[in-house]
XYZ file of C-alpha atoms in Angstrom:
692
model
C -63.657 -71.690 -18.371
C -60.171 -70.791 -19.765
C -57.734 -73.578 -20.459
C -54.232 -72.939 -18.970
C -51.544 -75.483 -20.002
C -48.958 -74.199 -17.489
C -51.120 -75.365 -14.630
C -51.121 -78.872 -15.990
C -47.310 -78.827 -16.261
C -46.959 -77.681 -12.657
C -49.273 -80.398 -11.477
C -47.340 -83.070 -13.381
C -44.021 -81.671 -11.912
C -45.194 -81.968 -8.341
C -46.684 -85.351 -9.045
C -43.436 -86.695 -10.467
C -41.381 -85.076 -7.698
C -43.515 -86.670 -5.070
C -43.204 -90.027 -6.715
C -39.395 -89.755 -7.035
C -38.873 -88.497 -3.451
C -40.112 -91.714 -2.230
C -37.556 -93.455 -4.354
C -34.410 -91.088 -4.261
C -32.370 -89.338 -1.494
C -31.847 -85.539 -0.888
C -29.681 -83.638 -3.367
C -28.992 -79.977 -4.452
C -30.493 -78.880 -7.688
C -29.100 -75.294 -7.344
C -26.132 -74.075 -5.286
C -24.798 -70.511 -4.562
C -22.207 -69.062 -6.918
C -19.303 -66.675 -6.364
C -20.189 -63.052 -7.062
C -18.502 -59.644 -7.197
C -20.887 -56.970 -6.015
C -20.828 -53.251 -5.664
C -21.907 -51.675 -2.475
C -25.641 -51.053 -2.410
C -26.657 -53.802 -4.830
C -29.262 -56.541 -4.230
C -28.030 -60.122 -4.663
C -29.632 -63.597 -4.713
C -27.782 -66.712 -3.487
C -29.579 -69.734 -4.987
C -30.177 -72.931 -2.972
C -32.600 -75.585 -4.221
C -32.869 -79.089 -2.660
C -34.575 -82.082 -4.229
C -36.241 -84.671 -1.947
C -35.753 -82.337 1.006
C -36.182 -84.012 4.374
C -34.115 -81.944 6.858
C -34.146 -78.210 7.754
C -32.345 -75.726 5.473
C -30.231 -72.889 6.863
C -27.566 -70.517 5.530
C -24.005 -70.206 6.839
C -21.785 -67.083 6.559
C -18.095 -67.754 7.009
C -19.058 -71.059 8.666
C -21.559 -69.612 11.176
C -25.226 -70.336 10.848
C -27.595 -67.487 10.386
C -30.505 -69.417 11.877
C -33.632 -71.209 10.777
C -36.573 -69.509 9.218
C -36.809 -66.909 6.503
C -35.597 -63.868 8.504
C -32.710 -63.616 10.939
C -32.229 -61.565 14.044
C -29.300 -59.165 13.684
C -29.346 -59.441 9.907
C -32.279 -57.332 8.762
C -30.991 -57.143 5.181
C -31.071 -60.947 4.768
C -34.202 -62.886 3.796
C -34.804 -66.447 2.599
C -37.202 -66.801 -0.302
C -38.673 -70.269 0.327
C -40.748 -72.450 -1.988
C -41.501 -75.771 -0.282
C -42.939 -77.370 -3.387
C -39.835 -76.547 -5.437
C -37.400 -77.025 -2.570
C -36.099 -73.498 -3.203
C -34.390 -71.661 -0.329
C -32.775 -68.634 -2.074
C -31.027 -66.084 0.215
C -31.687 -62.454 -0.805
C -29.207 -59.801 0.395
C -30.528 -56.250 0.215
C -28.222 -53.178 0.020
C -24.970 -55.094 -0.092
C -22.364 -53.769 2.342
C -18.736 -54.495 3.074
C -19.816 -56.824 5.891
C -21.324 -59.055 3.216
C -17.858 -59.671 1.811
C -17.704 -63.337 3.010
C -18.239 -67.011 2.154
C -21.856 -68.169 2.047
C -23.044 -71.821 2.175
C -26.454 -73.505 2.085
C -26.850 -76.442 4.570
C -29.506 -79.143 5.023
C -29.686 -80.589 8.520
C -29.333 -84.326 9.160
C -32.314 -86.428 10.178
C -32.920 -90.057 11.053
C -33.660 -90.705 7.440
C -30.859 -88.499 5.937
C -27.282 -87.533 6.603
C -27.633 -83.864 5.784
C -26.162 -81.808 2.941
C -23.787 -78.820 2.470
C -23.540 -76.778 -0.734
C -20.366 -75.381 -2.198
C -19.001 -72.206 -0.573
C -19.812 -69.107 -2.576
C -17.397 -66.149 -2.263
C -19.149 -62.776 -2.208
C -16.710 -59.969 -2.989
C -18.030 -56.474 -2.203
C -16.528 -53.510 -4.076
C -16.467 -50.007 -2.522
C -15.930 -46.668 -4.258
C -13.767 -44.173 -2.320
C -15.524 -42.366 0.462
C -13.821 -39.139 -0.615
C -11.332 -37.763 -3.081
C -9.322 -34.803 -1.789
C -6.347 -32.795 -3.043
C -4.197 -31.520 -0.209
C -6.309 -30.288 2.676
C -9.375 -29.929 0.523
C -8.878 -26.269 -0.343
C -9.866 -25.164 -3.813
C -6.570 -23.301 -4.294
C -2.935 -23.951 -3.464
C -0.562 -21.024 -3.043
C 3.055 -21.413 -4.101
C 6.044 -19.335 -5.153
C 7.226 -19.170 -8.711
C 10.017 -21.597 -9.665
C 9.648 -23.500 -6.393
C 8.677 -27.196 -6.563
C 5.298 -28.034 -5.065
C 3.587 -31.398 -4.440
C -0.087 -31.817 -5.187
C -1.374 -34.825 -3.214
C -4.642 -36.539 -4.150
C -6.070 -38.994 -1.589
C -8.825 -41.584 -2.104
C -9.920 -43.282 1.132
C -11.836 -46.432 2.102
C -11.983 -47.942 -1.364
C -12.122 -51.607 -2.399
C -10.229 -52.313 -4.477
C -7.643 -49.524 -4.614
C -8.738 -47.053 -7.302
C -6.593 -45.958 -10.182
C -5.711 -42.245 -9.894
C -4.847 -40.069 -12.870
C -4.025 -36.358 -13.210
C -5.215 -33.781 -15.717
C -4.123 -30.159 -16.182
C -6.571 -27.855 -17.926
C -8.310 -31.009 -19.229
C -5.036 -32.435 -20.628
C -3.763 -35.755 -19.280
C -0.564 -35.560 -17.246
C 1.850 -38.436 -17.788
C 1.898 -40.217 -14.439
C 4.979 -42.325 -14.959
C 7.248 -39.311 -14.714
C 5.597 -36.755 -12.480
C 3.436 -38.809 -10.110
C 3.890 -41.404 -7.389
C 1.116 -43.629 -5.981
C 0.912 -45.205 -2.527
C -1.647 -47.901 -1.492
C -2.355 -48.593 2.174
C -4.553 -51.548 3.289
C -6.659 -50.822 6.349
C -6.984 -53.011 9.456
C -9.976 -54.921 8.130
C -7.754 -56.208 5.328
C -10.306 -55.229 2.734
C -10.384 -51.485 2.310
C -7.502 -49.480 0.950
C -6.364 -45.852 0.932
C -4.590 -44.556 -2.175
C -2.427 -41.445 -2.396
C -1.055 -39.976 -5.614
C 1.461 -37.104 -5.602
C 2.076 -34.801 -8.542
C 5.258 -32.713 -8.392
C 5.410 -29.496 -10.435
C 7.706 -26.466 -10.620
C 5.372 -23.656 -11.695
C 6.281 -20.623 -13.741
C 4.373 -17.358 -13.769
C 2.429 -18.684 -16.756
C 0.998 -21.404 -14.493
C -0.792 -18.768 -12.403
C -4.446 -19.779 -12.187
C -3.814 -23.171 -13.779
C -6.180 -25.945 -12.686
C -5.245 -29.552 -11.887
C -7.803 -32.391 -11.711
C -7.450 -35.675 -9.864
C -9.546 -38.574 -11.276
C -10.202 -41.827 -9.345
C -11.878 -44.998 -10.701
C -12.239 -48.599 -9.471
C -14.526 -51.553 -10.276
C -17.211 -50.306 -7.928
C -17.726 -47.145 -9.971
C -19.433 -46.544 -13.259
C -18.026 -43.000 -13.605
C -14.840 -41.381 -12.339
C -14.713 -39.411 -9.149
C -13.057 -36.013 -9.702
C -11.710 -33.132 -7.682
C -10.007 -29.914 -8.812
C -7.477 -27.507 -7.381
C -6.160 -24.205 -8.752
C -2.579 -23.151 -8.131
C -1.941 -19.540 -7.227
C 1.614 -18.819 -8.346
C 3.060 -15.866 -6.457
C 5.757 -13.976 -8.323
C 7.325 -10.559 -7.746
C 6.673 -7.672 -10.159
C 8.222 -7.720 -13.602
C 8.504 -4.057 -14.585
C 8.633 -2.142 -17.837
C 8.921 1.652 -18.109
C 7.310 3.813 -20.781
C 7.770 7.536 -21.394
C 4.787 9.549 -22.578
C 4.944 11.255 -24.944
C 7.208 8.674 -26.502
C 8.941 11.030 -28.950
C 12.200 12.823 -28.190
C 11.890 14.749 -24.943
C 12.734 18.448 -25.272
C 13.861 20.822 -22.582
C 11.056 22.658 -20.753
C 8.520 20.065 -21.889
C 6.693 17.742 -19.497
C 6.890 13.970 -19.446
C 5.015 11.141 -17.730
C 7.035 8.107 -16.680
C 4.714 5.094 -16.540
C 5.725 1.966 -14.652
C 3.889 -1.131 -15.838
C 4.187 -4.274 -13.751
C 3.145 -7.875 -14.253
C 2.768 -9.449 -10.815
C 0.696 -11.767 -8.681
C -0.774 -10.692 -6.431
C -1.136 -7.123 -7.629
C 1.421 -4.475 -6.739
C 0.679 -2.910 -3.365
C 3.499 -0.362 -3.181
C 5.132 1.966 -5.707
C 8.269 4.041 -5.096
C 10.170 6.418 -7.383
C 13.786 7.553 -7.361
C 15.257 10.384 -9.402
C 19.016 10.371 -9.650
C 19.186 7.936 -6.743
C 17.099 10.149 -4.460
C 13.539 9.206 -3.472
C 10.826 11.363 -4.971
C 8.786 12.586 -2.024
C 6.251 14.903 -3.686
C 4.357 12.175 -5.533
C 1.136 10.589 -4.344
C 1.430 7.276 -2.537
C 1.274 4.102 -4.600
C 1.350 5.901 -7.922
C 2.539 3.991 -10.949
C 3.078 7.250 -12.858
C 5.733 9.897 -12.187
C 4.935 13.333 -13.608
C 7.934 15.519 -14.481
C 6.943 19.020 -15.530
C 9.152 21.420 -17.457
C 12.261 19.259 -17.435
C 15.600 21.028 -17.815
C 18.998 20.015 -19.097
C 20.060 19.317 -15.526
C 18.006 16.109 -15.730
C 19.685 14.925 -18.928
C 21.109 11.416 -18.430
C 19.469 11.271 -15.003
C 18.241 7.837 -14.010
C 14.564 7.440 -13.152
C 13.984 4.285 -11.121
C 10.641 2.647 -10.427
C 10.268 0.172 -7.568
C 7.212 -2.044 -7.186
C 6.431 -4.472 -4.377
C 3.859 -7.140 -3.631
C 3.544 -10.115 -1.320
C 6.062 -12.100 -3.361
C 8.847 -9.499 -3.298
C 10.222 -6.292 -4.786
C 11.549 -5.405 -8.208
C 13.153 -2.342 -9.786
C 13.489 -1.002 -13.277
C 15.149 2.192 -14.444
C 15.391 4.404 -17.491
C 17.777 7.212 -18.341
C 16.290 10.514 -19.482
C 17.476 11.706 -22.881
C 16.577 15.407 -23.065
C 17.030 17.400 -26.242
C 18.291 20.909 -25.421
C 19.927 23.758 -27.267
C 23.514 24.984 -27.014
C 24.732 26.919 -24.000
C 28.255 28.063 -23.155
C 29.433 26.378 -20.010
C 31.376 27.830 -18.423
C 31.735 31.293 -19.913
C 35.227 31.531 -21.330
C 37.557 34.231 -20.042
C 39.787 36.350 -22.227
C 43.219 35.022 -23.077
C 46.527 36.855 -23.074
C 49.818 36.162 -24.824
C 53.112 37.563 -25.948
C 54.047 37.619 -29.610
C 55.398 34.189 -30.537
C 53.414 32.317 -27.893
C 51.117 29.392 -28.667
C 47.476 30.049 -27.619
C 44.475 27.793 -27.212
C 41.068 29.484 -27.280
C 38.434 27.161 -25.838
C 34.688 27.319 -26.331
C 32.902 24.747 -24.160
C 29.343 24.194 -25.402
C 26.707 22.113 -23.632
C 23.914 20.728 -25.844
C 22.149 17.516 -26.786
C 22.935 16.460 -29.409
C 26.324 18.097 -29.832
C 26.226 21.507 -31.477
C 28.350 22.617 -34.406
C 31.032 25.118 -33.318
C 32.886 27.559 -35.586
C 35.479 30.243 -34.856
C 35.768 33.578 -36.658
C 37.643 36.751 -35.981
C 35.372 39.669 -35.154
C 34.287 41.451 -38.309
C 35.432 38.654 -40.643
C 33.394 35.892 -42.315
C 36.233 33.398 -42.802
C 35.877 30.299 -40.604
C 39.086 29.740 -38.674
C 38.171 26.450 -36.994
C 35.296 23.998 -36.601
C 36.480 22.579 -33.303
C 35.648 23.570 -29.767
C 39.307 24.540 -29.287
C 40.999 26.997 -31.635
C 44.808 26.831 -31.580
C 47.120 29.629 -32.754
C 50.559 27.991 -32.837
C 52.567 31.242 -33.009
C 50.892 34.539 -32.152
C 51.719 37.593 -34.253
C 50.716 41.220 -33.784
C 47.853 40.708 -36.249
C 46.427 37.857 -34.167
C 45.530 40.077 -31.200
C 41.882 41.079 -31.149
C 38.381 39.683 -30.593
C 37.367 36.182 -31.693
C 33.774 34.918 -31.919
C 32.756 31.358 -31.080
C 29.372 30.433 -32.616
C 27.412 27.306 -31.664
C 24.395 26.138 -33.667
C 22.003 23.200 -33.476
C 19.089 22.415 -35.719
C 15.736 23.726 -34.395
C 17.473 25.786 -31.691
C 18.613 29.375 -31.578
C 22.210 30.044 -32.510
C 24.426 31.470 -29.761
C 27.750 33.304 -29.833
C 30.329 34.651 -27.427
C 33.405 36.831 -27.848
C 36.838 36.035 -26.482
C 39.624 38.584 -26.595
C 43.215 37.669 -27.247
C 45.084 40.409 -25.400
C 48.709 41.289 -25.664
C 50.361 41.162 -22.290
C 51.511 44.499 -20.929
C 51.724 46.767 -17.895
C 48.585 47.519 -15.849
C 46.166 50.326 -16.643
C 44.274 51.914 -13.703
C 40.742 52.962 -14.697
C 39.601 54.647 -11.455
C 38.511 58.323 -11.382
C 41.057 60.773 -9.995
C 38.566 62.509 -7.708
C 36.623 60.538 -5.124
C 34.813 61.753 -2.026
C 32.864 60.859 1.097
C 30.856 62.662 3.779
C 32.176 63.246 7.218
C 31.457 60.367 9.622
C 30.395 57.810 7.021
C 32.333 54.882 5.526
C 34.630 56.171 2.821
C 35.340 54.097 -0.277
C 38.319 54.681 -2.577
C 38.295 52.472 -5.678
C 41.312 51.351 -7.672
C 40.165 49.432 -10.772
C 43.108 47.814 -12.524
C 42.974 46.509 -16.087
C 45.966 44.230 -16.541
C 46.972 41.120 -18.438
C 48.377 39.277 -16.620
C 46.642 40.269 -13.406
C 48.691 42.399 -11.032
C 50.675 40.515 -8.453
C 51.051 43.432 -6.032
C 48.831 46.438 -5.258
C 50.113 49.106 -2.897
C 48.219 52.034 -1.303
C 49.978 55.258 -0.283
C 48.696 58.349 1.455
C 50.594 61.533 1.060
C 53.388 59.465 -0.553
C 53.624 57.163 2.464
C 52.701 53.498 2.379
C 49.612 52.836 4.480
C 50.382 50.681 7.475
C 47.087 48.854 8.065
C 48.325 47.466 11.361
C 48.437 51.018 12.699
C 45.603 52.571 10.741
C 42.880 50.415 12.249
C 40.082 52.348 10.541
C 41.596 51.458 7.173
C 40.916 48.152 5.421
C 41.766 46.905 1.918
C 39.611 44.442 -0.044
C 40.559 42.970 -3.403
C 38.368 41.281 -6.008
C 39.178 39.599 -9.298
C 37.624 41.026 -12.448
C 37.495 39.663 -15.968
C 40.508 41.723 -16.988
C 42.321 42.424 -13.772
C 41.796 43.304 -10.124
C 39.652 45.674 -8.126
C 41.259 47.036 -4.946
C 38.993 48.840 -2.487
C 40.264 50.990 0.357
C 37.595 51.330 3.065
C 37.833 54.050 5.724
C 35.389 53.723 8.608
C 34.033 56.868 10.325
C 35.725 59.311 7.963
C 37.484 62.186 9.732
C 39.074 65.355 8.440
C 42.514 63.760 8.656
C 41.419 61.113 6.140
C 40.950 63.543 3.278
C 43.949 64.135 1.035
C 46.034 62.537 -1.739
C 46.166 58.753 -2.167
C 48.216 56.678 -4.562
C 47.296 53.268 -5.958
C 50.254 51.362 -7.443
C 49.895 48.089 -9.365
C 52.619 45.770 -10.731
C 52.050 42.667 -12.892
C 55.622 41.873 -13.945
C 55.258 43.751 -17.233
C 55.431 47.112 -15.601
C 54.295 49.267 -12.714
C 51.481 51.830 -12.911
C 50.521 54.590 -10.479
C 47.219 56.419 -10.015
C 46.881 59.546 -7.847
C 43.421 59.864 -6.299
C 42.269 63.007 -4.511
C 39.936 62.061 -1.650
C 37.794 65.056 -0.692
C 34.980 65.879 1.705
C 31.535 65.708 0.151
C 29.371 68.673 1.197
C 26.366 68.075 3.399
C 22.971 69.473 2.314
C 22.498 72.866 4.115
C 19.724 73.041 6.727
C 17.876 75.911 5.001
C 17.517 73.765 1.892
C 16.089 70.942 3.927
C 13.561 73.233 5.634
C 12.571 74.773 2.306
C 11.784 71.370 0.842
C 9.613 70.450 3.856
C 7.680 73.738 3.716
C 7.101 73.366 -0.018
C 5.536 69.974 0.513
C 3.234 71.284 3.240
C 2.072 74.163 1.028
C 1.273 71.839 -1.864
C -0.895 69.663 0.411
C -2.796 72.722 1.726
C -3.470 73.964 -1.799
C -4.894 70.602 -2.863
C -7.201 70.515 0.175
C -8.426 74.092 -0.439
C -9.238 73.446 -4.089
C -11.161 70.291 -3.179
C -13.270 72.124 -0.570
C -13.995 74.947 -3.007
C -15.220 72.641 -5.736
C -17.464 70.774 -3.328
C -19.067 73.990 -2.005
C -19.552 75.271 -5.544
C -21.491 72.185 -6.523
C -23.681 72.466 -3.424
C -24.423 76.122 -4.205
C -25.491 75.320 -7.759
C -27.906 72.698 -6.492
C -29.573 75.184 -4.110
C -30.031 77.772 -6.853
C -31.706 75.298 -9.181
C -34.240 74.463 -6.439
C -35.238 78.082 -5.725
C -38.132 78.267 -8.269
C -40.618 76.880 -5.658
C -41.501 73.747 -7.540
C -42.436 70.696 -5.563
C -39.122 69.051 -6.125
C -37.040 72.173 -6.333
C -35.937 71.161 -9.846
C -36.506 73.169 -13.010
C -37.324 71.552 -16.295
C -34.420 70.929 -18.553
C -34.175 71.149 -22.283
C -34.961 68.118 -24.355
C -32.143 65.641 -23.912
C -33.456 63.013 -26.243
C -30.118 62.623 -27.915
C -28.385 61.905 -24.577
C -30.645 59.138 -23.296
C -30.457 55.497 -24.307
C -32.456 52.600 -22.830
C -31.396 48.973 -22.560
C -33.204 46.246 -20.640
C -32.087 44.103 -17.738
C -34.314 41.151 -16.747
C -37.037 42.474 -19.030
C -37.836 43.770 -22.501
C -37.304 47.408 -23.398
C -40.190 49.175 -25.105
C -39.040 50.060 -28.577
C -42.520 51.170 -29.815
C -44.296 54.155 -28.175
C -47.938 53.679 -27.098
C -50.764 54.806 -29.383
C -52.111 57.377 -26.914
C -49.934 60.262 -25.803
C -51.708 60.332 -22.442
C -50.995 56.727 -21.735
C -48.134 55.650 -19.524
C -45.440 54.928 -22.153
C -44.160 51.945 -20.169
C -47.640 50.864 -19.014
C -46.894 51.477 -15.327
C -50.190 51.806 -13.521
C -49.660 53.899 -10.337
C -51.896 51.578 -8.302
C -50.141 48.468 -9.546
C -47.932 46.751 -6.975
C -44.960 44.504 -7.495
C -41.736 45.154 -9.354
C -41.539 45.838 -13.044
C -38.599 44.830 -15.216
C -35.338 46.587 -14.394
C -33.772 49.079 -16.816
C -30.267 50.426 -17.121
C -30.232 54.102 -18.186
C -26.873 55.550 -19.336
C -26.913 59.170 -18.135
C -24.212 61.777 -18.924
C -22.537 62.969 -15.760
C -23.259 66.596 -16.667
C -27.010 65.982 -16.373
C -26.888 64.805 -12.743
C -27.566 67.300 -9.956
C -26.511 67.323 -6.305
C -28.969 66.706 -3.514
C -27.553 68.766 -0.626
C -29.741 66.928 1.867
C -28.417 63.448 1.207
C -25.311 64.414 -0.726
C -26.482 62.158 -3.557
C -26.778 62.682 -7.284
C -30.053 62.557 -9.210
C -31.359 63.136 -12.719
C -33.880 65.963 -13.277
C -37.199 65.455 -15.134
C -37.104 65.279 -18.916
C -39.684 66.232 -21.501
C -42.157 63.594 -22.550
C -41.345 64.320 -26.161
C -38.008 62.519 -25.958
C -37.258 59.514 -28.116
C -38.284 57.012 -25.459
C -41.396 58.820 -24.139
C -40.103 59.012 -20.580
C -42.795 60.843 -18.527
C -41.804 64.410 -17.645
C -42.800 63.911 -14.012
C -40.493 60.963 -13.499
C -37.410 61.568 -11.389
C -34.312 59.390 -11.800
C -31.942 59.080 -8.887
C -28.336 57.925 -8.492
C -27.418 56.291 -5.209
C -29.754 55.218 -2.402
C -33.179 56.745 -3.003
C -33.659 59.629 -0.505
C -37.027 59.437 1.220
C -37.617 63.191 1.189
C -37.436 63.232 -2.634
C -40.201 60.653 -3.177
C -42.464 63.099 -4.979
C -43.399 60.883 -7.883
C -41.446 57.712 -7.171
C -42.432 55.586 -10.110
C -38.850 54.446 -10.569
C -36.197 54.043 -7.928
C -32.708 52.684 -8.185
C -32.225 48.897 -8.077
C -30.354 48.142 -4.828
C -27.990 45.927 -6.782
C -26.022 49.078 -7.607
C -24.800 50.689 -10.796
C -21.941 50.493 -13.221
C -19.782 53.327 -14.475
C -19.230 53.272 -18.223
C -17.513 55.640 -20.600
C -19.737 58.652 -21.179
C -21.650 58.709 -17.919
C -23.116 56.933 -14.914
C -25.444 53.988 -15.369
C -27.855 53.600 -12.453
C -30.455 50.827 -12.489
C -34.108 51.581 -11.658
C -37.096 49.406 -10.777
C -40.682 50.243 -10.154
C -41.542 50.493 -6.412
C -44.225 48.376 -4.842
C -46.253 51.373 -3.695
C -46.240 55.131 -3.633
C -44.850 56.897 -0.610
C -45.964 60.361 0.332
C -43.123 62.838 0.824
C -42.267 63.593 4.439
C -42.696 67.015 5.989
C -39.958 69.445 5.108
C -37.377 70.086 7.787
C -37.322 73.453 9.474
C -35.852 76.278 7.494
C -34.900 75.712 3.912
C -35.953 72.360 2.468
C -32.532 71.903 0.978
C -29.335 72.538 2.809
C -25.706 71.873 2.037
C -23.785 69.456 4.215
C -20.083 69.580 3.663
């Protein structure tokens, strides 16, 4: 038997307690204590009574829970009773907010006792927030750049009110400046809602930035967190790049690239060239291709416009095109009197500016390096031709001549004899060379001034020329009365000049000459036709004569033409080595074999081909087997579609893919037929006939 001292102590305790209960009154040995509890905990409210006589029950906020160890309506409450120790501890499972109250242990009065009440124990229940939400709970908040936005973090149903802090990209945000906190107590007087607002004014660099809201109160061991990302909308910020980036030269191509930083991405691109929209580019293209740019586009503005949900933006660049010198406009000749002051101008367009020099024609001395050459007082030696030369590095040098002409009376350059045919529109030209240009031009006929108001068939047109005027007298439906002597008179203030022009009738081409030309053309055509027919008949006749020896094919053997025949392969290998036996087929073509052999291209001189009068085709006659390539003497080579009546020994027929004509002859292609075909019966009469 094992000795257990604790049992002896328990026995002595109960013995002494029983002895004292008879001597002392009821009293509490343990009373409930105040406690702060978190929701969900288990808590024990102690109540021990010495010398217990009455019934023990628990009160909550002054109302009794009932006798016994378990209570109806309070399933989470249970009294742990030990009668020997007088212990009546109240156990609360899964503490809830409803347990936030005053609890008291009470002993009922009896005839032998007055009853007892313990101290009131305050149970404070702490609650973490039910939820922590930023805004409406969305994971992202959309806002415009540089516009203030409030981020609101709400913690609900907490006890006590939690402390809320803000973090941005894991960095604490000072709350005393940028945040405000609001606490609202609910109707039960216990729970509280807390709202914290963070005010920010985002820049484009805040796009995608995250903000965290942290909440913590005494009911929580770790912080509750929620995160939101701000989507900062901002319009495109554009930069333009030219590619290639080096100096753009005339007639080269350039790509104008428009790069944009934007959120959201750019959805629309538009281009403008010189203020006008570019319509020939693809939609929504961020690149504008300019091919073969010319000087006309120099200093032209290229504008790129980009748009997204947040707005539109534009950026432009001015084209700087390097181009060589060009005279613009072409300078006209100048005129002067001796003693006058003259300015000779040479306007040159180039980028960069070209170097301009003036020289007198035939001299090397440079007279001026400016675009304008000034002669302050003209002398007789100053009249002549001056050359303006413009040069620019890496471009071709250009020059133009300008004449300094001494002013004087007009000179008429028109021919003295002019003519027209009867019934057509007559033209009489009066070309006037004059510096200065003539101020008046008068037409006379037979020494009488033409009155154009009366002569309705007469009309005068005048045109400026580089050195004067061109007067044109038009006569519609020329009649005999219109032929005669005309006078063109020009006056430019320095003198008057006359030109007598004889206007005569131009002879018509005689009818016999016209008929002779027509007949000559007809005769030439007939001669060409006759010669063609003769040559064709001659060829047909030669073919018939060669077939008159009675051979099966009507073809006589030809001399050895080894030197005229060459073989090359197509889709197969040419035989470059002759067989060992002279009786063997040199190309190993068994007559009973079926299927196609490799194709061969045989260059044949045109002179070797003969006419087939039946089919009007050309063919090659047999050759001796002693030629360089051992072509069998019985083989017949044909040009054109293989004629069925010539299939005497058809080992090789032309490939239907056709032939090619090369220098030196015709080049038919031949393949081996699948089977031999017996020649058809000869037609009545001669086997060969000529069809023309």
